[in-house]
PDB file of C-alpha atoms in Angstrom:
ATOM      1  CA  UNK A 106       8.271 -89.422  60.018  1.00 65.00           C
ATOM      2  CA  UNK A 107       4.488 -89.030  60.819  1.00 67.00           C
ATOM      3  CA  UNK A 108       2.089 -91.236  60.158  1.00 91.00           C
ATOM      4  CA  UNK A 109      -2.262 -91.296  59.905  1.00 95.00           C
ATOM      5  CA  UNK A 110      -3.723 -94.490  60.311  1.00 95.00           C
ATOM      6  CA  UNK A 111      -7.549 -94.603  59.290  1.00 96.00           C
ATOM      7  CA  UNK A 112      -8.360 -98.013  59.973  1.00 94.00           C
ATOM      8  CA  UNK A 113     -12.262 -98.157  58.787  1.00 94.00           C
ATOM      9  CA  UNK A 114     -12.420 -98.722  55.060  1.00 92.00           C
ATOM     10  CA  UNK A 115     -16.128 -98.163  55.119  1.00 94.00           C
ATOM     11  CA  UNK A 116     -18.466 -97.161  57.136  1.00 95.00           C
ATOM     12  CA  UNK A 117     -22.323 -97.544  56.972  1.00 96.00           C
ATOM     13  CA  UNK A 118     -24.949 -95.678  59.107  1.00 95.00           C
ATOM     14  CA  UNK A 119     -28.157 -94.661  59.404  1.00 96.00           C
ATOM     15  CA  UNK A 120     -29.475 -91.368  58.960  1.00 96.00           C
ATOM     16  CA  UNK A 121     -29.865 -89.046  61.615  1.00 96.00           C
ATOM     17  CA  UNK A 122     -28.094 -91.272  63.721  1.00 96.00           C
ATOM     18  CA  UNK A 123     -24.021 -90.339  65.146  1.00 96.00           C
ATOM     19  CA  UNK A 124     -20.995 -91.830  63.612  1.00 97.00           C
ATOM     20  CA  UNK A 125     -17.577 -91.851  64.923  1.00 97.00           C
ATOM     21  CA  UNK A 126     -14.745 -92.105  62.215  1.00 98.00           C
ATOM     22  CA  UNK A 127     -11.289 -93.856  63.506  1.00 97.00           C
ATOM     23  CA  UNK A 128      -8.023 -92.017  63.193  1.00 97.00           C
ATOM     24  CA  UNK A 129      -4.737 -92.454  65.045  1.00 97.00           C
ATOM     25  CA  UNK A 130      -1.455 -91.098  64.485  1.00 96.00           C
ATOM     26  CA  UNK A 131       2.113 -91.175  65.414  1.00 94.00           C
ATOM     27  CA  UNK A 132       4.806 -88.329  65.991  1.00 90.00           C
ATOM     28  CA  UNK A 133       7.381 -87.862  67.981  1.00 87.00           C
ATOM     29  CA  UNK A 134       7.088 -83.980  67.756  1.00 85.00           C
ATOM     30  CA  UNK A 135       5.595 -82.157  71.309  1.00 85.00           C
ATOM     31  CA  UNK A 136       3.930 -79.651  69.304  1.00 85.00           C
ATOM     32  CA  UNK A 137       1.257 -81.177  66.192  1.00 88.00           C
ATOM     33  CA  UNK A 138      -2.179 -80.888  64.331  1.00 90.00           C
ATOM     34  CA  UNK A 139      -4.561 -82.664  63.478  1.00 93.00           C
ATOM     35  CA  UNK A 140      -7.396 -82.210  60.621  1.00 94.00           C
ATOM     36  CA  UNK A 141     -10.388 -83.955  59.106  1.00 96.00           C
ATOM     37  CA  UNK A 142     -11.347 -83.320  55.518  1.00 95.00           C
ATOM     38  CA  UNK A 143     -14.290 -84.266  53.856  1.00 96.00           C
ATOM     39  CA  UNK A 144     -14.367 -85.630  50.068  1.00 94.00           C
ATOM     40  CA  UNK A 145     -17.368 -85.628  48.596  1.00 94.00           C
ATOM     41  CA  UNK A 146     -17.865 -87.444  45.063  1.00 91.00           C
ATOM     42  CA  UNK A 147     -17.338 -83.849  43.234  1.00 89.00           C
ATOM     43  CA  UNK A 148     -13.703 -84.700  44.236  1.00 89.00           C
ATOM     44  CA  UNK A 149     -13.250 -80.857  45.834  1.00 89.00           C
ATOM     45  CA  UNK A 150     -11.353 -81.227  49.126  1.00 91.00           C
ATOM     46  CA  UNK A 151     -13.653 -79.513  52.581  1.00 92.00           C
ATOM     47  CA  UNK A 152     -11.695 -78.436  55.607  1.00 91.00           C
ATOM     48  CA  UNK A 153     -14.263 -79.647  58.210  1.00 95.00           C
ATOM     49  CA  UNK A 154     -11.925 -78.904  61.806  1.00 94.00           C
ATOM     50  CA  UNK A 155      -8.733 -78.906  63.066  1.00 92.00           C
ATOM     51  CA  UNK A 156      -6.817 -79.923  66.646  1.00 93.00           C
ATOM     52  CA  UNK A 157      -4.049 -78.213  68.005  1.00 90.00           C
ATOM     53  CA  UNK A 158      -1.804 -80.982  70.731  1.00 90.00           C
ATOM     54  CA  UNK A 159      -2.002 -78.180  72.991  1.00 90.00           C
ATOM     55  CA  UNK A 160      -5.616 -77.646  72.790  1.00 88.00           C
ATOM     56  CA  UNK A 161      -7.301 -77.648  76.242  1.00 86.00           C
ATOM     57  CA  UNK A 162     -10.950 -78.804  74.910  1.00 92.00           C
ATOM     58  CA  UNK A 163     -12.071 -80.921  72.159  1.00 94.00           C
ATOM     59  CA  UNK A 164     -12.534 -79.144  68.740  1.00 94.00           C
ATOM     60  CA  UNK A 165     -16.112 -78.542  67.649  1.00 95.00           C
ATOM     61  CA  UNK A 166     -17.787 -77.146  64.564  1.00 94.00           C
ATOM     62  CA  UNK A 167     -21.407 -77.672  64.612  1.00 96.00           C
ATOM     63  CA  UNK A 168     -22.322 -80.880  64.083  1.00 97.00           C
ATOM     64  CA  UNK A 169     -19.169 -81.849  63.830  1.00 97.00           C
ATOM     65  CA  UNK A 170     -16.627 -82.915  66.776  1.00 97.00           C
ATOM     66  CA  UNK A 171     -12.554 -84.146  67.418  1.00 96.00           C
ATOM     67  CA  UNK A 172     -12.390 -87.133  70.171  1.00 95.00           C
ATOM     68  CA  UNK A 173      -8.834 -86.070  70.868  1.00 95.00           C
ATOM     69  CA  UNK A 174      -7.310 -88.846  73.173  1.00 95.00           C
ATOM     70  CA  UNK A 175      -3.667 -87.546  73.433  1.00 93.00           C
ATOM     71  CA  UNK A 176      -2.349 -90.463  75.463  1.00 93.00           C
ATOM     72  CA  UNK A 177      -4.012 -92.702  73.156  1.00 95.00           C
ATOM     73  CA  UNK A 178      -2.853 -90.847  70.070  1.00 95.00           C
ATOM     74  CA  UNK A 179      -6.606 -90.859  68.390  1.00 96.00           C
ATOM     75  CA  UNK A 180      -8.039 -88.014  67.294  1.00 97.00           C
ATOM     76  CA  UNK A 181     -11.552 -89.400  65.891  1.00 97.00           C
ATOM     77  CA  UNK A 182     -14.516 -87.736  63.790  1.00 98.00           C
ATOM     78  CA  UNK A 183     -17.708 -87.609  65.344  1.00 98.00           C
ATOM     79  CA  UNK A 184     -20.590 -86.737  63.659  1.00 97.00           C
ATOM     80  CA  UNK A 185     -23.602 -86.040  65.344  1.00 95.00           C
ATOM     81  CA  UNK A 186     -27.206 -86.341  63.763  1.00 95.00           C
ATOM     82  CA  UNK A 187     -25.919 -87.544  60.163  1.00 96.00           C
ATOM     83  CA  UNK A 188     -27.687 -86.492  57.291  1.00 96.00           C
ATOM     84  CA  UNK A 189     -27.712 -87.660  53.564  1.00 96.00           C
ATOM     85  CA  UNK A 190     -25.045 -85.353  52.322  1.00 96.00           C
ATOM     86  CA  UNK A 191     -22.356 -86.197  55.046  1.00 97.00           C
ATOM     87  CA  UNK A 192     -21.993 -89.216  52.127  1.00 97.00           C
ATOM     88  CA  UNK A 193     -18.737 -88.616  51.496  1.00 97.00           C
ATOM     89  CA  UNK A 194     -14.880 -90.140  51.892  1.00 96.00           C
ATOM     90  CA  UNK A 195     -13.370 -88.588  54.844  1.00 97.00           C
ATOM     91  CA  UNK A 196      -9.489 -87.899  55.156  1.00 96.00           C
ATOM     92  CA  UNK A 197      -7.412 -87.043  58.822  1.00 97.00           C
ATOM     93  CA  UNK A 198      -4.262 -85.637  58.387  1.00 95.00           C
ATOM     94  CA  UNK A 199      -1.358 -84.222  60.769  1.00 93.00           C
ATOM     95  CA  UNK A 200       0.666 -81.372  59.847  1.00 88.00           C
ATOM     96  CA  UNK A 201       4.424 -81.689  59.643  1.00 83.00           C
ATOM     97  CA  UNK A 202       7.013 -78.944  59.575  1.00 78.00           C
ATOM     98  CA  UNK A 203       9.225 -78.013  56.897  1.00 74.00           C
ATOM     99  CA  UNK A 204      11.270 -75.396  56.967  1.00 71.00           C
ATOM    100  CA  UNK A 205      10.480 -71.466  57.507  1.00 65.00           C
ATOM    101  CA  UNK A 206       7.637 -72.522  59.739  1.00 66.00           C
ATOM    102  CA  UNK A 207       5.534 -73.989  56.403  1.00 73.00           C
ATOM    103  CA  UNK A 208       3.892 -77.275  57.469  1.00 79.00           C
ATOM    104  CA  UNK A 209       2.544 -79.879  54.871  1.00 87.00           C
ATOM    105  CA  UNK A 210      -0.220 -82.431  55.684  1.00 91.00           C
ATOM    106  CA  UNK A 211       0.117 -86.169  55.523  1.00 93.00           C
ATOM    107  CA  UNK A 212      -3.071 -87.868  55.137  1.00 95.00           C
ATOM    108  CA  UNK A 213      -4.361 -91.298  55.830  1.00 95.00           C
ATOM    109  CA  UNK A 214      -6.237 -93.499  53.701  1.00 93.00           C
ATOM    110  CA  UNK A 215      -9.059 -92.205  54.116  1.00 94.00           C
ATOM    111  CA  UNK A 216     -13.017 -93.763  55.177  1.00 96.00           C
ATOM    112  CA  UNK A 217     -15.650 -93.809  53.228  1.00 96.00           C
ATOM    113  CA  UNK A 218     -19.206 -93.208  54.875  1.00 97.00           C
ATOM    114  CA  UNK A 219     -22.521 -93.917  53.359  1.00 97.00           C
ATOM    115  CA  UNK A 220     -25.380 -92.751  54.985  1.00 97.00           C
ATOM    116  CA  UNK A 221     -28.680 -94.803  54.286  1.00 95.00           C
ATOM    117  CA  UNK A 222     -31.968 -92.986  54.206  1.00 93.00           C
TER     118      UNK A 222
ATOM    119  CA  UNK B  14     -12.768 -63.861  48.264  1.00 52.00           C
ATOM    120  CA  UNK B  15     -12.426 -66.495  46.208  1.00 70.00           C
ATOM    121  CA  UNK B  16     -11.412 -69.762  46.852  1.00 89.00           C
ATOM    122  CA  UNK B  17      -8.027 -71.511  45.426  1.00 93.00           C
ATOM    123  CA  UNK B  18      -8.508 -71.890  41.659  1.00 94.00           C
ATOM    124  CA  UNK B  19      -7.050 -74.630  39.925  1.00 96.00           C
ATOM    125  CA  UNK B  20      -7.646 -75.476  36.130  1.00 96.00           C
ATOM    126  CA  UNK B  21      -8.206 -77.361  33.995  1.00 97.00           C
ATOM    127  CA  UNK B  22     -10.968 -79.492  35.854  1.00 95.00           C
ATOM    128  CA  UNK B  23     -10.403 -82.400  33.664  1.00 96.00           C
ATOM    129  CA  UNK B  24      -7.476 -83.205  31.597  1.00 97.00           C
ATOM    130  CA  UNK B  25      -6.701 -85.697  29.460  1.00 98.00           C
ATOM    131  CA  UNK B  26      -2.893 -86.431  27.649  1.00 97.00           C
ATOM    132  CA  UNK B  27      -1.390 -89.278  25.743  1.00 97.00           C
ATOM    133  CA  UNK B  28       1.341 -91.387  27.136  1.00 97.00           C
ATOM    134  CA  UNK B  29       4.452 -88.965  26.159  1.00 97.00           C
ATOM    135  CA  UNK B  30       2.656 -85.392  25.927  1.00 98.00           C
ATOM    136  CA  UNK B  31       2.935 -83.074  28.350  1.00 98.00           C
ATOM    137  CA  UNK B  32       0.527 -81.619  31.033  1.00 98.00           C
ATOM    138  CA  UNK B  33       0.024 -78.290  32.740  1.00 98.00           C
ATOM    139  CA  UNK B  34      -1.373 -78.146  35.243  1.00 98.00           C
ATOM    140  CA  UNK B  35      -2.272 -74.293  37.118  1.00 98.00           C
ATOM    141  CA  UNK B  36      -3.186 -72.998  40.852  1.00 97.00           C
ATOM    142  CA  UNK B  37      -4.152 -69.578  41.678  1.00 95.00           C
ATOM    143  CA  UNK B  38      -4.004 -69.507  44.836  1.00 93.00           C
ATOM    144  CA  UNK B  39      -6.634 -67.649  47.803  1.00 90.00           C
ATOM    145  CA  UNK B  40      -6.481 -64.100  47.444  1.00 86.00           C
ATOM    146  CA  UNK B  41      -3.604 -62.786  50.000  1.00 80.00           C
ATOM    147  CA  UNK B  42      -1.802 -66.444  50.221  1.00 83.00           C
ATOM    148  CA  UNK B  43       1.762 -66.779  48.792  1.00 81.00           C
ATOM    149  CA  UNK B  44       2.376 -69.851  49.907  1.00 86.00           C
ATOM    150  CA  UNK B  45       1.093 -72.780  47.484  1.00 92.00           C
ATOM    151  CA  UNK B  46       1.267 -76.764  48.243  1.00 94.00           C
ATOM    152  CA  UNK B  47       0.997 -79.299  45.434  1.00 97.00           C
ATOM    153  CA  UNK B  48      -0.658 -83.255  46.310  1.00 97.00           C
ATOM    154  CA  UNK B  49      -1.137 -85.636  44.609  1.00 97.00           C
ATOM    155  CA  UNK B  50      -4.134 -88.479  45.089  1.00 95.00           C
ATOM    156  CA  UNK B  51      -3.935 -91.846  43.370  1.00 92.00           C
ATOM    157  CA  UNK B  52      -6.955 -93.617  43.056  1.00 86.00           C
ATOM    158  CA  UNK B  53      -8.827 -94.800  46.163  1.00 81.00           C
ATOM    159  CA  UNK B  54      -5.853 -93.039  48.211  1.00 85.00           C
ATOM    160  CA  UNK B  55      -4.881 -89.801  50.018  1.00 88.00           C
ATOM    161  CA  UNK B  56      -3.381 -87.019  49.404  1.00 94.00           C
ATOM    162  CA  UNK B  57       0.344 -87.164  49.180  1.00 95.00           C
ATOM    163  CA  UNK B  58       2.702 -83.948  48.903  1.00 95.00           C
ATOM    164  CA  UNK B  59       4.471 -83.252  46.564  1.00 96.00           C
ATOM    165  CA  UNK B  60       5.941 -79.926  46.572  1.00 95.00           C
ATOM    166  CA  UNK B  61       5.816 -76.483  48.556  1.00 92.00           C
ATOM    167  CA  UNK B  62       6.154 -72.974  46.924  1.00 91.00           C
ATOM    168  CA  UNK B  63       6.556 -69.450  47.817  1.00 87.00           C
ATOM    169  CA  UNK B  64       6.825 -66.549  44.835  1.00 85.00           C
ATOM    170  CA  UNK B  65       9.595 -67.541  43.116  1.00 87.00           C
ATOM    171  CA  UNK B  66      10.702 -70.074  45.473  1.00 89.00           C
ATOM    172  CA  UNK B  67      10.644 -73.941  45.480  1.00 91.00           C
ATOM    173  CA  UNK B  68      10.504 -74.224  49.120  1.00 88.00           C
ATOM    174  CA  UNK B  69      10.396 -78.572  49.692  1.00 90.00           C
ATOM    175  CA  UNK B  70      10.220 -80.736  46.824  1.00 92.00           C
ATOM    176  CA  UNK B  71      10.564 -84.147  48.802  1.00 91.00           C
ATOM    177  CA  UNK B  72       7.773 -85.142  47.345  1.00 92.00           C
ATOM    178  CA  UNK B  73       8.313 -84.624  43.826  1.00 94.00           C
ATOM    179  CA  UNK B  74       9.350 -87.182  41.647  1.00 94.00           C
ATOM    180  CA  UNK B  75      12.630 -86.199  40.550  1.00 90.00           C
ATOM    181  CA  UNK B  76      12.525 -87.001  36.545  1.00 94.00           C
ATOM    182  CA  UNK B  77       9.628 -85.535  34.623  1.00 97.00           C
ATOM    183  CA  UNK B  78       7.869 -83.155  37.233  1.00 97.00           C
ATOM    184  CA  UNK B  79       8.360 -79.554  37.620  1.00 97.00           C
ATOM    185  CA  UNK B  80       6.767 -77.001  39.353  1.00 97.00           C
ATOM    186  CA  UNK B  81       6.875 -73.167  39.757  1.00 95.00           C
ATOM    187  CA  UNK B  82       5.341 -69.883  41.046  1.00 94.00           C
ATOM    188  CA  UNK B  83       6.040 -67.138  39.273  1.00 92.00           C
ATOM    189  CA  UNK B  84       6.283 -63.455  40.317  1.00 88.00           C
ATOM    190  CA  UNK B  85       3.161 -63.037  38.486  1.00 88.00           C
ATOM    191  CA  UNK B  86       0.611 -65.511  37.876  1.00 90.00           C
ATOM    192  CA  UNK B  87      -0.574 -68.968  38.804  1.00 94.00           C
ATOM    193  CA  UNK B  88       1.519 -71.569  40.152  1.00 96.00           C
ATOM    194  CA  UNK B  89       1.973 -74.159  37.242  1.00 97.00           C
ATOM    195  CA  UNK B  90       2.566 -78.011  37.870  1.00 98.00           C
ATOM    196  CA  UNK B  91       3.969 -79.561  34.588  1.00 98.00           C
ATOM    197  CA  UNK B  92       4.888 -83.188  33.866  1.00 98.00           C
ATOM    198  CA  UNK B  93       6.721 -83.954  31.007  1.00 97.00           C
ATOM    199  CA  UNK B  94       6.261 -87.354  28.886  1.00 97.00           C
ATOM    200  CA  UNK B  95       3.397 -88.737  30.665  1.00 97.00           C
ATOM    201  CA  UNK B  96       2.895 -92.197  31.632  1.00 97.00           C
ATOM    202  CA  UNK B  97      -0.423 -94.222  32.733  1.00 95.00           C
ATOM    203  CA  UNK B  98       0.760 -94.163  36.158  1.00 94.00           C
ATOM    204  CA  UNK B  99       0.959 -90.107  36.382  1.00 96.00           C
ATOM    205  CA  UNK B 100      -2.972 -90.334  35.939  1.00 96.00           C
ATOM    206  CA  UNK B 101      -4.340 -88.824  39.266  1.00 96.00           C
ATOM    207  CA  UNK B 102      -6.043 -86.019  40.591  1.00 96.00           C
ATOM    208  CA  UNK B 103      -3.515 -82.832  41.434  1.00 97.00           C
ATOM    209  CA  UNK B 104      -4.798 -80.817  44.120  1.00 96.00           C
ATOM    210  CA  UNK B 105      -3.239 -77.324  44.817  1.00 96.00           C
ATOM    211  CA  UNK B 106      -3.681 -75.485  48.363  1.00 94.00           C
ATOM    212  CA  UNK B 107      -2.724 -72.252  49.334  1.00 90.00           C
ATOM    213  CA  UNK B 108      -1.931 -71.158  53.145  1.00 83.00           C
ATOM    214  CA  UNK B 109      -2.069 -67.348  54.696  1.00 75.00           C
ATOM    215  CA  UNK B 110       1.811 -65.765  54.834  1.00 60.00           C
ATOM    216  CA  UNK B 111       1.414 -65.469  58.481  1.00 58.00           C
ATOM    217  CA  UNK B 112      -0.364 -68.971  59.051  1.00 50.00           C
ATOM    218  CA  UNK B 113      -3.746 -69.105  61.173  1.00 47.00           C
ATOM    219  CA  UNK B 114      -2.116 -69.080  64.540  1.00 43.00           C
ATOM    220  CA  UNK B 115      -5.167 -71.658  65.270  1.00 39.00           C
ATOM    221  CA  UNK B 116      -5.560 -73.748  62.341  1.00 46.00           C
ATOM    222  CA  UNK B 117      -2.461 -73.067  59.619  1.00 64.00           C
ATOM    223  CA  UNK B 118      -5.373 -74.487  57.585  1.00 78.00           C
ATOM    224  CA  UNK B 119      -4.773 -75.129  54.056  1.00 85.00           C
ATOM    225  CA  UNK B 120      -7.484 -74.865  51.830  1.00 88.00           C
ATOM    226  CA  UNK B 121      -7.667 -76.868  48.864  1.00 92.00           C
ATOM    227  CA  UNK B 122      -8.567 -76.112  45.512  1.00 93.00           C
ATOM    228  CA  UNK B 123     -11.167 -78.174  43.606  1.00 93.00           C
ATOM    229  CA  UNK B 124      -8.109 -80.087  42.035  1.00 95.00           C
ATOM    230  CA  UNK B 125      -7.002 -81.424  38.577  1.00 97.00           C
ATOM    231  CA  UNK B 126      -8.227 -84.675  36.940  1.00 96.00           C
ATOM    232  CA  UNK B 127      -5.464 -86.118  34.777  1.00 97.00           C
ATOM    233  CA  UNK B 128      -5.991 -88.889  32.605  1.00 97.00           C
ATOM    234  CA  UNK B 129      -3.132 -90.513  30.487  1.00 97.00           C
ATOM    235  CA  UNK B 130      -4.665 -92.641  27.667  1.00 95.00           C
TER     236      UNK B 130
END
């Protein structure tokens, strides 16, 4: 079975500056994905970027990017320039198949940032 | 194009009723996922529908819970004889029927909030 291991409860930061959000995971499967999710307190559930294991480059989506240390199994959030609305819990998840080539996510605890004015 | 509907927003039962929950799912999706989030946790699946088809139900409980996806129509979650502990929010996501051959992103509707009094 896989498992997402978000190890930061909380996290507090200043605005404007960069946070990095911990998540490691563990498969056994050659072939994965990764994804980060932001919750915001509306509840709604934001698809925010996703890492394929057989990605050549880091994933990036604005001011958004994936550390992706394969060897390391991490695959952490990195925010860059953090603004007031990035307030939010934050959720990684890996994909894991079922069958007819469906794949459901298992999340991890999830971290909640607060981002101080 | 609409997101993935779900409804009601809020819902709230006493212990023993039942409650229905529905997903419409992204226009052109036919595949629907059902999570469940406990408070101050993650996601956790539940079940995995096509049209007509219960595809995984590992997740499911196996006394109380239901779920289907009808020819027609929304996908409807339905627990019967609710207890305390079924209160949660019930998020429903919907994937392409070819998945995103980059992401096989699921996107999430803005979920159901159940409360059992």
């Amino acid at each position: 079975a896989q498992k997402i291991t978000q190890t930061q409860p909380g996290m507090f930061v200043q605005e404007k500056e960069a946070v990095t959000l911990d998540c490691t995971y563990d498969t056994s499967d050659p072939s994965y994905g990764l994804f980060w999710y932001k919750q915001p307190s509306s509840g709604e559930m934001i698809f925010l970027i996703y890492q394929g294991s057989y990605d050549q480059q880091n994933a990036t989506e604005g001011r958004y990017s994936l550390n992706f240390q394969k060897a390391r199994k991490s695959a952490n959030l990195v925010i860059s320039a953090s603004q007031l609305g990035d307030s939010a819990m934050y959720f990684c998840a890996m994909r894991e198949p079922i069958i007819q080539g469906a794949q459901k996510l298992v999340f991890g605890q999830g971290t909640r940032l607060t981002i101080n004015p | 194009n609409a997101g993935v509907m779900q409804n009601p927003r809020h819902l709230v039962r006493r212990r023993g009723q039942e409650a229905r929950l529905r997903c419409s799912p992204m226009k052109g999706h036919s595949h629907v996922y059902w999570y469940r989030q406990l408070p101050e946790e993650g996601l956790k699946f539940m079940v995995y529908l096509q049209k007509e088809n219960i595809i995984d139900e590992s997740g499911m409980p196996k006394e109380r819970f239901s779920a289907e996806f009808p020819k027609e129509g929304p996908s409807i979650l339905r627990i019967q004889q609710v207890v305390r502990g079924d209160s949660a929010a019930y998020f429903c996501a919907s994937s392409p029927i070819e998945g995103d051959r980059s992401t096989d992103t699921q996107y999430f509707g803005p979920g159901t909030r159940l409360t059992v009094l």
